[in-house]
CSV table of C-alpha atoms and ligand atoms in Angstrom, one decimal:
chain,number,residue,atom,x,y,z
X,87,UNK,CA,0.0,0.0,0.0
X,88,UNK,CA,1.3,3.7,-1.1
X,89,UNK,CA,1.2,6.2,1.6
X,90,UNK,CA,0.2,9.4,0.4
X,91,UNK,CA,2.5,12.5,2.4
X,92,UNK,CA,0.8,15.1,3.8
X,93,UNK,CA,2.2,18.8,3.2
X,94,UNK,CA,3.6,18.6,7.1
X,95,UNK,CA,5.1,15.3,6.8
X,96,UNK,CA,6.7,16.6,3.4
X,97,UNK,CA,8.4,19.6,5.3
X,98,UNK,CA,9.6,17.0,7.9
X,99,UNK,CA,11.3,14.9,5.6
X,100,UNK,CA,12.9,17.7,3.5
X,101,UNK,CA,14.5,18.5,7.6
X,102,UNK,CA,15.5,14.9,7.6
X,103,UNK,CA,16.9,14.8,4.6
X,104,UNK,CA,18.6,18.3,4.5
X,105,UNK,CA,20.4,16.5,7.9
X,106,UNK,CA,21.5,13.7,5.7
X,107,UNK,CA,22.7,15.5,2.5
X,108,UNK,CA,24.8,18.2,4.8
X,109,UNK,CA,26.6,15.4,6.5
X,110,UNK,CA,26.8,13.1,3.2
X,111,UNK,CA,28.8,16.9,1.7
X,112,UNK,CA,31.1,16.4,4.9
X,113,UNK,CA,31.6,12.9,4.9
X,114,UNK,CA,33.1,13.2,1.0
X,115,UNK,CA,34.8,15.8,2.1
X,116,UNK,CA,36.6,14.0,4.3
X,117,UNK,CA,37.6,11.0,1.6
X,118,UNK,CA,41.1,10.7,1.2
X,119,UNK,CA,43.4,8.3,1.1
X,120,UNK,CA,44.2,7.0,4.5
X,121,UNK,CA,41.1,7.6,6.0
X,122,UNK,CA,39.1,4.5,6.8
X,123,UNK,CA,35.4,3.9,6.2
X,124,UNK,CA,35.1,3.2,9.7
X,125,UNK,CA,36.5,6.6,10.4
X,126,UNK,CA,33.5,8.1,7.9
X,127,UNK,CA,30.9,6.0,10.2
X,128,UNK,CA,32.4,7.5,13.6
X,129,UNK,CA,32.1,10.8,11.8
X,130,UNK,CA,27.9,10.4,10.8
X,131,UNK,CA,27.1,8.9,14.0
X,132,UNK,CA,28.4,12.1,15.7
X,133,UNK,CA,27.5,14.4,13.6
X,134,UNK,CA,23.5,12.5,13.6
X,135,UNK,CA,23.6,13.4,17.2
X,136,UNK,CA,24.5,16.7,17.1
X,137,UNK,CA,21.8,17.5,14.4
X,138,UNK,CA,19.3,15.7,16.9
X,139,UNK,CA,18.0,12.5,14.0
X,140,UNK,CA,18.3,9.4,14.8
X,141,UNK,CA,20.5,6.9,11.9
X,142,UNK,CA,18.2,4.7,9.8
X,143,UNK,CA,20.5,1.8,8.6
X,144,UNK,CA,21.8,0.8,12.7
X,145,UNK,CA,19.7,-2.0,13.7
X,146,UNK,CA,17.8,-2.4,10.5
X,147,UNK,CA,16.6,-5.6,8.9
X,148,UNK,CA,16.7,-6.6,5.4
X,149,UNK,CA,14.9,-9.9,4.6
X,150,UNK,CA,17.2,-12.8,5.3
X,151,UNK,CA,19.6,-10.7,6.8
X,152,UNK,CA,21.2,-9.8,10.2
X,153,UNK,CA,20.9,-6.3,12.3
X,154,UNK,CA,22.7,-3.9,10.2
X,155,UNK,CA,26.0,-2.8,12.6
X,156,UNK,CA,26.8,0.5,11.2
X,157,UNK,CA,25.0,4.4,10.3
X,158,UNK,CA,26.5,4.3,7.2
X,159,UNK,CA,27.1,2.0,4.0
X,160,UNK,CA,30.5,2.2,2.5
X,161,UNK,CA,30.9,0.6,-0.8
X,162,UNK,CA,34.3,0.6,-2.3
X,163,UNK,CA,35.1,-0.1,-6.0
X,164,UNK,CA,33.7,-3.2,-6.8
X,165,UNK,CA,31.1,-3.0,-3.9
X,166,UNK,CA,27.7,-2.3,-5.0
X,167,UNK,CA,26.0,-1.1,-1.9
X,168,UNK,CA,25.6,-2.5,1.4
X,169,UNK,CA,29.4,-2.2,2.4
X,170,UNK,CA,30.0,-2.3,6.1
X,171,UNK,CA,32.4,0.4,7.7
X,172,UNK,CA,35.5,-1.6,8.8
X,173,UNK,CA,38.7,-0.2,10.7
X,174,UNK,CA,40.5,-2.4,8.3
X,175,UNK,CA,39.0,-0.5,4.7
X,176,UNK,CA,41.5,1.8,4.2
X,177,UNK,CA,40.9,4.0,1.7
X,178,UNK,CA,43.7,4.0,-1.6
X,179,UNK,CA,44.4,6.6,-3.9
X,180,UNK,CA,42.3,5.6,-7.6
X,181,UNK,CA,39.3,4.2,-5.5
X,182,UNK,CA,36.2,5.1,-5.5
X,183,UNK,CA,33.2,4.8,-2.8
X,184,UNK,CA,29.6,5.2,-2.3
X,185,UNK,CA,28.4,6.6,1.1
X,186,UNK,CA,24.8,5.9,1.3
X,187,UNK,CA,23.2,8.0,4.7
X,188,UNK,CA,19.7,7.7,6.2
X,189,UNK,CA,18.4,9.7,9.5
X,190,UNK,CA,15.1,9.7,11.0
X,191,UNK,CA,13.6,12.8,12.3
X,192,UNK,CA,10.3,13.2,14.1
X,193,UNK,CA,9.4,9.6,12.8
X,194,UNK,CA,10.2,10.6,9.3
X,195,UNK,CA,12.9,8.9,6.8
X,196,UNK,CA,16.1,10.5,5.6
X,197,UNK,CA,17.9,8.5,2.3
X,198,UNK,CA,20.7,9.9,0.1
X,199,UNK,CA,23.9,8.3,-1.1
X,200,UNK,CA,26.5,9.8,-3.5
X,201,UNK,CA,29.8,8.0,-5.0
X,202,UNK,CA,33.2,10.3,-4.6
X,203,UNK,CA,36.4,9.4,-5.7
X,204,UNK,CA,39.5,8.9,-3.3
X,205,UNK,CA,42.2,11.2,-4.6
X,206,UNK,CA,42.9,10.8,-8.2
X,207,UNK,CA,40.7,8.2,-10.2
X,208,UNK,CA,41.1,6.7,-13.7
X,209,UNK,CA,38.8,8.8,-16.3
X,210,UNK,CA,36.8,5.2,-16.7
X,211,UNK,CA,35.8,5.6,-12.4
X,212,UNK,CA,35.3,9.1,-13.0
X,213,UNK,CA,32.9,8.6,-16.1
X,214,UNK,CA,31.3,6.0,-14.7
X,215,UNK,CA,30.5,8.3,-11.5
X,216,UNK,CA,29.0,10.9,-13.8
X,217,UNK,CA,27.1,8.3,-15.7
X,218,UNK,CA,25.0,7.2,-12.5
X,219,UNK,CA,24.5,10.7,-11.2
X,220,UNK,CA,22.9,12.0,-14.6
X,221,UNK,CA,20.7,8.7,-14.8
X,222,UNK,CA,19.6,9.9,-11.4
X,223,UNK,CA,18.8,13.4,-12.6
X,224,UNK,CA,17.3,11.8,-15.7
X,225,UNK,CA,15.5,9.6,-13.6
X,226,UNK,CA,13.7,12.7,-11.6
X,227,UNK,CA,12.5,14.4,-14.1
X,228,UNK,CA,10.1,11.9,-15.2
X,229,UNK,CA,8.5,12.9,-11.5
X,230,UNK,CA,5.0,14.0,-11.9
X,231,UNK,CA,1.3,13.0,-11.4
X,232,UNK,CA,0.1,10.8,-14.2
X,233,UNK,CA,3.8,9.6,-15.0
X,234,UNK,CA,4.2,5.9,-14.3
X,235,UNK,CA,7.0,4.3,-12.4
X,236,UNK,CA,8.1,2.9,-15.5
X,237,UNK,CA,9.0,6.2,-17.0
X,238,UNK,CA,11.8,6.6,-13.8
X,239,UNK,CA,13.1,3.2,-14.4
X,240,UNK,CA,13.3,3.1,-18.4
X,241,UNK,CA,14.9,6.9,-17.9
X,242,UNK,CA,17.7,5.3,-16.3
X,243,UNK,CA,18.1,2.2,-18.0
X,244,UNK,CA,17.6,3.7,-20.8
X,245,UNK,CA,20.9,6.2,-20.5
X,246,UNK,CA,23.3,4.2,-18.3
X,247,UNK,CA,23.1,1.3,-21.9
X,248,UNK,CA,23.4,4.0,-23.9
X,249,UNK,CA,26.5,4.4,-22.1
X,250,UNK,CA,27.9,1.0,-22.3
X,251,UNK,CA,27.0,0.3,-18.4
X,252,UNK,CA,24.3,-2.0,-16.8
X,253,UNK,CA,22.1,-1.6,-14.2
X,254,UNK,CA,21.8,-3.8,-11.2
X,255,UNK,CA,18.2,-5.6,-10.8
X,256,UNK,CA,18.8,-7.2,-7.9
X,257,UNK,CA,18.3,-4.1,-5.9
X,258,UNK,CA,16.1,-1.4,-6.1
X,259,UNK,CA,14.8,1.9,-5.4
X,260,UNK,CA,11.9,2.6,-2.7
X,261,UNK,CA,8.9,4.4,-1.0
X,262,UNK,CA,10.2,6.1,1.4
X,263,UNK,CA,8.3,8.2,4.8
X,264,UNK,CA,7.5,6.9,8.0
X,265,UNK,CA,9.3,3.8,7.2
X,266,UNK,CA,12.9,3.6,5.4
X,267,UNK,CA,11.2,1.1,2.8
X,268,UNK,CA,7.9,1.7,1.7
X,269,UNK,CA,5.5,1.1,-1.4
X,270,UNK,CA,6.7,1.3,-4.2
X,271,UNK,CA,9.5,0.0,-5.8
X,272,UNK,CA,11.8,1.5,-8.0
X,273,UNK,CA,13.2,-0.5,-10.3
X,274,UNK,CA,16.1,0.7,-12.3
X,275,UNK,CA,15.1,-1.1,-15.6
X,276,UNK,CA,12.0,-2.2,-17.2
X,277,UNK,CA,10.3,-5.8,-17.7
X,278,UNK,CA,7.1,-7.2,-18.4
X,279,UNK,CA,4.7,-8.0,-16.1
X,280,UNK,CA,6.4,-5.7,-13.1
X,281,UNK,CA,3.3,-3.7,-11.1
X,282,UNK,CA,3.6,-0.1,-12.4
X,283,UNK,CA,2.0,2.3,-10.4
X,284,UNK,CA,0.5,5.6,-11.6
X,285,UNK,CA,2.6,8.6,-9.9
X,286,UNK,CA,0.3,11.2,-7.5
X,287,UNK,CA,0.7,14.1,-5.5
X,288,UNK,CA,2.4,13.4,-2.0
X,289,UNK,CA,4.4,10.3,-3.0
X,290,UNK,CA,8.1,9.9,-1.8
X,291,UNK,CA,10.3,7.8,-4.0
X,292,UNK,CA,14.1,7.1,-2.9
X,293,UNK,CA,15.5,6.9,-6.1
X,294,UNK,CA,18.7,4.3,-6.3
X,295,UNK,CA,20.3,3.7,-9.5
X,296,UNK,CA,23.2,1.3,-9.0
X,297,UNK,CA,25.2,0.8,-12.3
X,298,UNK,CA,27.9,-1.5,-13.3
X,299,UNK,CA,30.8,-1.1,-15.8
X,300,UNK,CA,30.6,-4.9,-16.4
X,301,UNK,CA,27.9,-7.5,-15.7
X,302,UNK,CA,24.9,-6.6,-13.9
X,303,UNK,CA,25.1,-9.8,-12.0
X,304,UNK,CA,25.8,-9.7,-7.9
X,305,UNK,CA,26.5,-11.4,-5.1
X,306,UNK,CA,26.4,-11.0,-1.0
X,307,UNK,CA,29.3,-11.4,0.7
X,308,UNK,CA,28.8,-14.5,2.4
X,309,UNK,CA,31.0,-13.8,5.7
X,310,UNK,CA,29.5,-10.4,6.5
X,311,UNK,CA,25.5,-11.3,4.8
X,312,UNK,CA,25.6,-7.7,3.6
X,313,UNK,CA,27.8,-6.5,1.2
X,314,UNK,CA,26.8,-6.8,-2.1
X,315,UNK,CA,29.6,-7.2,-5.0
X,316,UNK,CA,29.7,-7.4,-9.0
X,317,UNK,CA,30.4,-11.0,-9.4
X,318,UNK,CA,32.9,-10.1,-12.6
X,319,UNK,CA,34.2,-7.7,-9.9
X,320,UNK,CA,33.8,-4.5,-12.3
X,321,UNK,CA,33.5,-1.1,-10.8
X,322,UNK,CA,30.2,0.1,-9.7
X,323,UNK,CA,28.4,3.2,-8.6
X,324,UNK,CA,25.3,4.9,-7.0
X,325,UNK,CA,23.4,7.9,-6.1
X,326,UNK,CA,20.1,8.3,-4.2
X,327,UNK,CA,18.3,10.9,-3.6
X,328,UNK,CA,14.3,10.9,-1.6
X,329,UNK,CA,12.3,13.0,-3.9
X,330,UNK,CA,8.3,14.0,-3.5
X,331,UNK,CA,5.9,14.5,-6.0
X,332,UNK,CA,4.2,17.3,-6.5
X,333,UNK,CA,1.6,19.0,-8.6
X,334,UNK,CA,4.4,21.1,-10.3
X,335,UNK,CA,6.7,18.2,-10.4
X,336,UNK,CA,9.7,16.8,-8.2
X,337,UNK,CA,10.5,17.6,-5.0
X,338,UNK,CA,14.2,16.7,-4.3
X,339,UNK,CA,14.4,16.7,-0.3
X,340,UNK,CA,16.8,18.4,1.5
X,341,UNK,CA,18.1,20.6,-1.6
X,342,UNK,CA,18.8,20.9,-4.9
X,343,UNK,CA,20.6,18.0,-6.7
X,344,UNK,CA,23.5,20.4,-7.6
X,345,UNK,CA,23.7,20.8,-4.4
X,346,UNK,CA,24.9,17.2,-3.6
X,347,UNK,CA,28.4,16.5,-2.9
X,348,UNK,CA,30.5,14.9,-5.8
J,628,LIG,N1,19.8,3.3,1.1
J,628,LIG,C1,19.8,1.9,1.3
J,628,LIG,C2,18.4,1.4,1.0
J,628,LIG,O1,17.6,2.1,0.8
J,628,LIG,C3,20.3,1.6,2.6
J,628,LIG,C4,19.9,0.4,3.3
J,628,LIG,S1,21.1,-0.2,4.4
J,628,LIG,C5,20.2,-1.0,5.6
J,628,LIG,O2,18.2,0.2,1.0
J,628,LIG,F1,21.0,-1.4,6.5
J,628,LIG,F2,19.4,-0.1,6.2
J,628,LIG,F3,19.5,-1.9,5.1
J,629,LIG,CO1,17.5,3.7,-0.2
């Protein structure tokens, strides 16, 4: 079932995720090589307290899987999403690594991730950064009442192929409000037979892509149960941003997509 967001709750969650984008801007400012992604979790989980929200990710549940240890997902290189912050991931020059960030304030969800590069990267990281960041953009301005889901998912399927990429299918986008994963999903491509609701006034889509410079296939790590890797081990990245509907078309919570750090 779709929950339709009030103008309040709306307001709420653009506070949530303004919290989660301004610490997402800090957080890739502080990638460098060096720094561990344990030392970019330390760094949320403070900086969540001091803006008074509460982290989505610690404690959460994904079907089949354990609590989830960390605030933050770090996903290096090859790592798709789902990456947990270890002391032992140190970050190398020529990587590059998605930082995915929820909060909850006043009951209300908070989800944005973005993909930096540590220090210098090869022009094939960098493009393929750039490549998942437009499909995002792409992907939002299909955001308006009377637009189907569809039209977000073949936006970004449609450009990231165009590009030579894949997407991932094994994940996907998400409702997003007074729960971190809500009605609908989001696919990030397009096949028969998928439900494919209409788009109305007051929905709140997380919107995901997660792209692949090889094979879309993936796997989960089977030590940790979480982290989720290209099998051909090919680079991947992906940016999220919550985003309302409106009458006069998307709302990107929080702030402006130029706005995001990367
Ligand atoms: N942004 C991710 C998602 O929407 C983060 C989930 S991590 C988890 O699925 F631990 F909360 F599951
Ligand atoms: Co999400």
């Amino acid at each position: 079932m779709i929950e339709y967001k009030s103008s309040r709750q709306l307001e709420a969650m653009d506070r949530a995720n303004r919290i989660v984008r301004k610490i997402l801007a800090e957080l890739a400012e502080r990638v460098a090589p060096g720094v561990t992604t344990e030392d970019l979790d330390r760094y949320a989980e403070q900086r969540l307290k001091e803006e008074g929200a509460r982290p989505a990710f610690k404690g959460y549940r994904l079907p089949g899987c354990t609590d989830y240890p960390a605030v933050l997902c770090t996903s290096v290189n090859e790592e798709v999403v789902h990456g947990i912050p270890s002391p032992k991931r140190v970050l190398r020059e020529g990587d590059i690594v998605s930082l995915d960030f929820g909060a909850v304030l006043e009951g209300l969800y908070g989800d944005a991730a973005v993909t930096v590069p540590v220090g210098n990267v090869s022009g094939e990281a960098r493009d393929l950064i750039l490549a998942a960041k437009e499909s995002l953009r792409l992907a939002i301005s299909q955001l308006r009442p009377g637009n189907r889901i569809s039209d977000i998912s073949e936006a970004v399927q449609s450009y990231v192929e165009s590009q030579g990429y894949s997407v991932v299918r094994d994940f996907v986008g998400h409702g997003i409000g007074r729960n971190l994963h809500e009605d609908p999903q989001v696919p990030n491509y397009v096949a028969s037979g998928m439900r494919d609701p209409v788009l109305r006034e007051g929905m709140v889509l997380a919107i995901e892509p997660m792209i692949a410079a090889g094979s879309p296939e993936v796997e989960i790590d089977s030590s940790d149960g979480w982290t989720v890797r290209t099998r051909d081990r090919s680079l991947a990245a992906h940016w999220e941003l919550s985003v309302a509907v409106l009458a006069t078309g998307p709302w990107i919570l929080g702030g402006a997509a130029e706005e995001a750090a990367g």
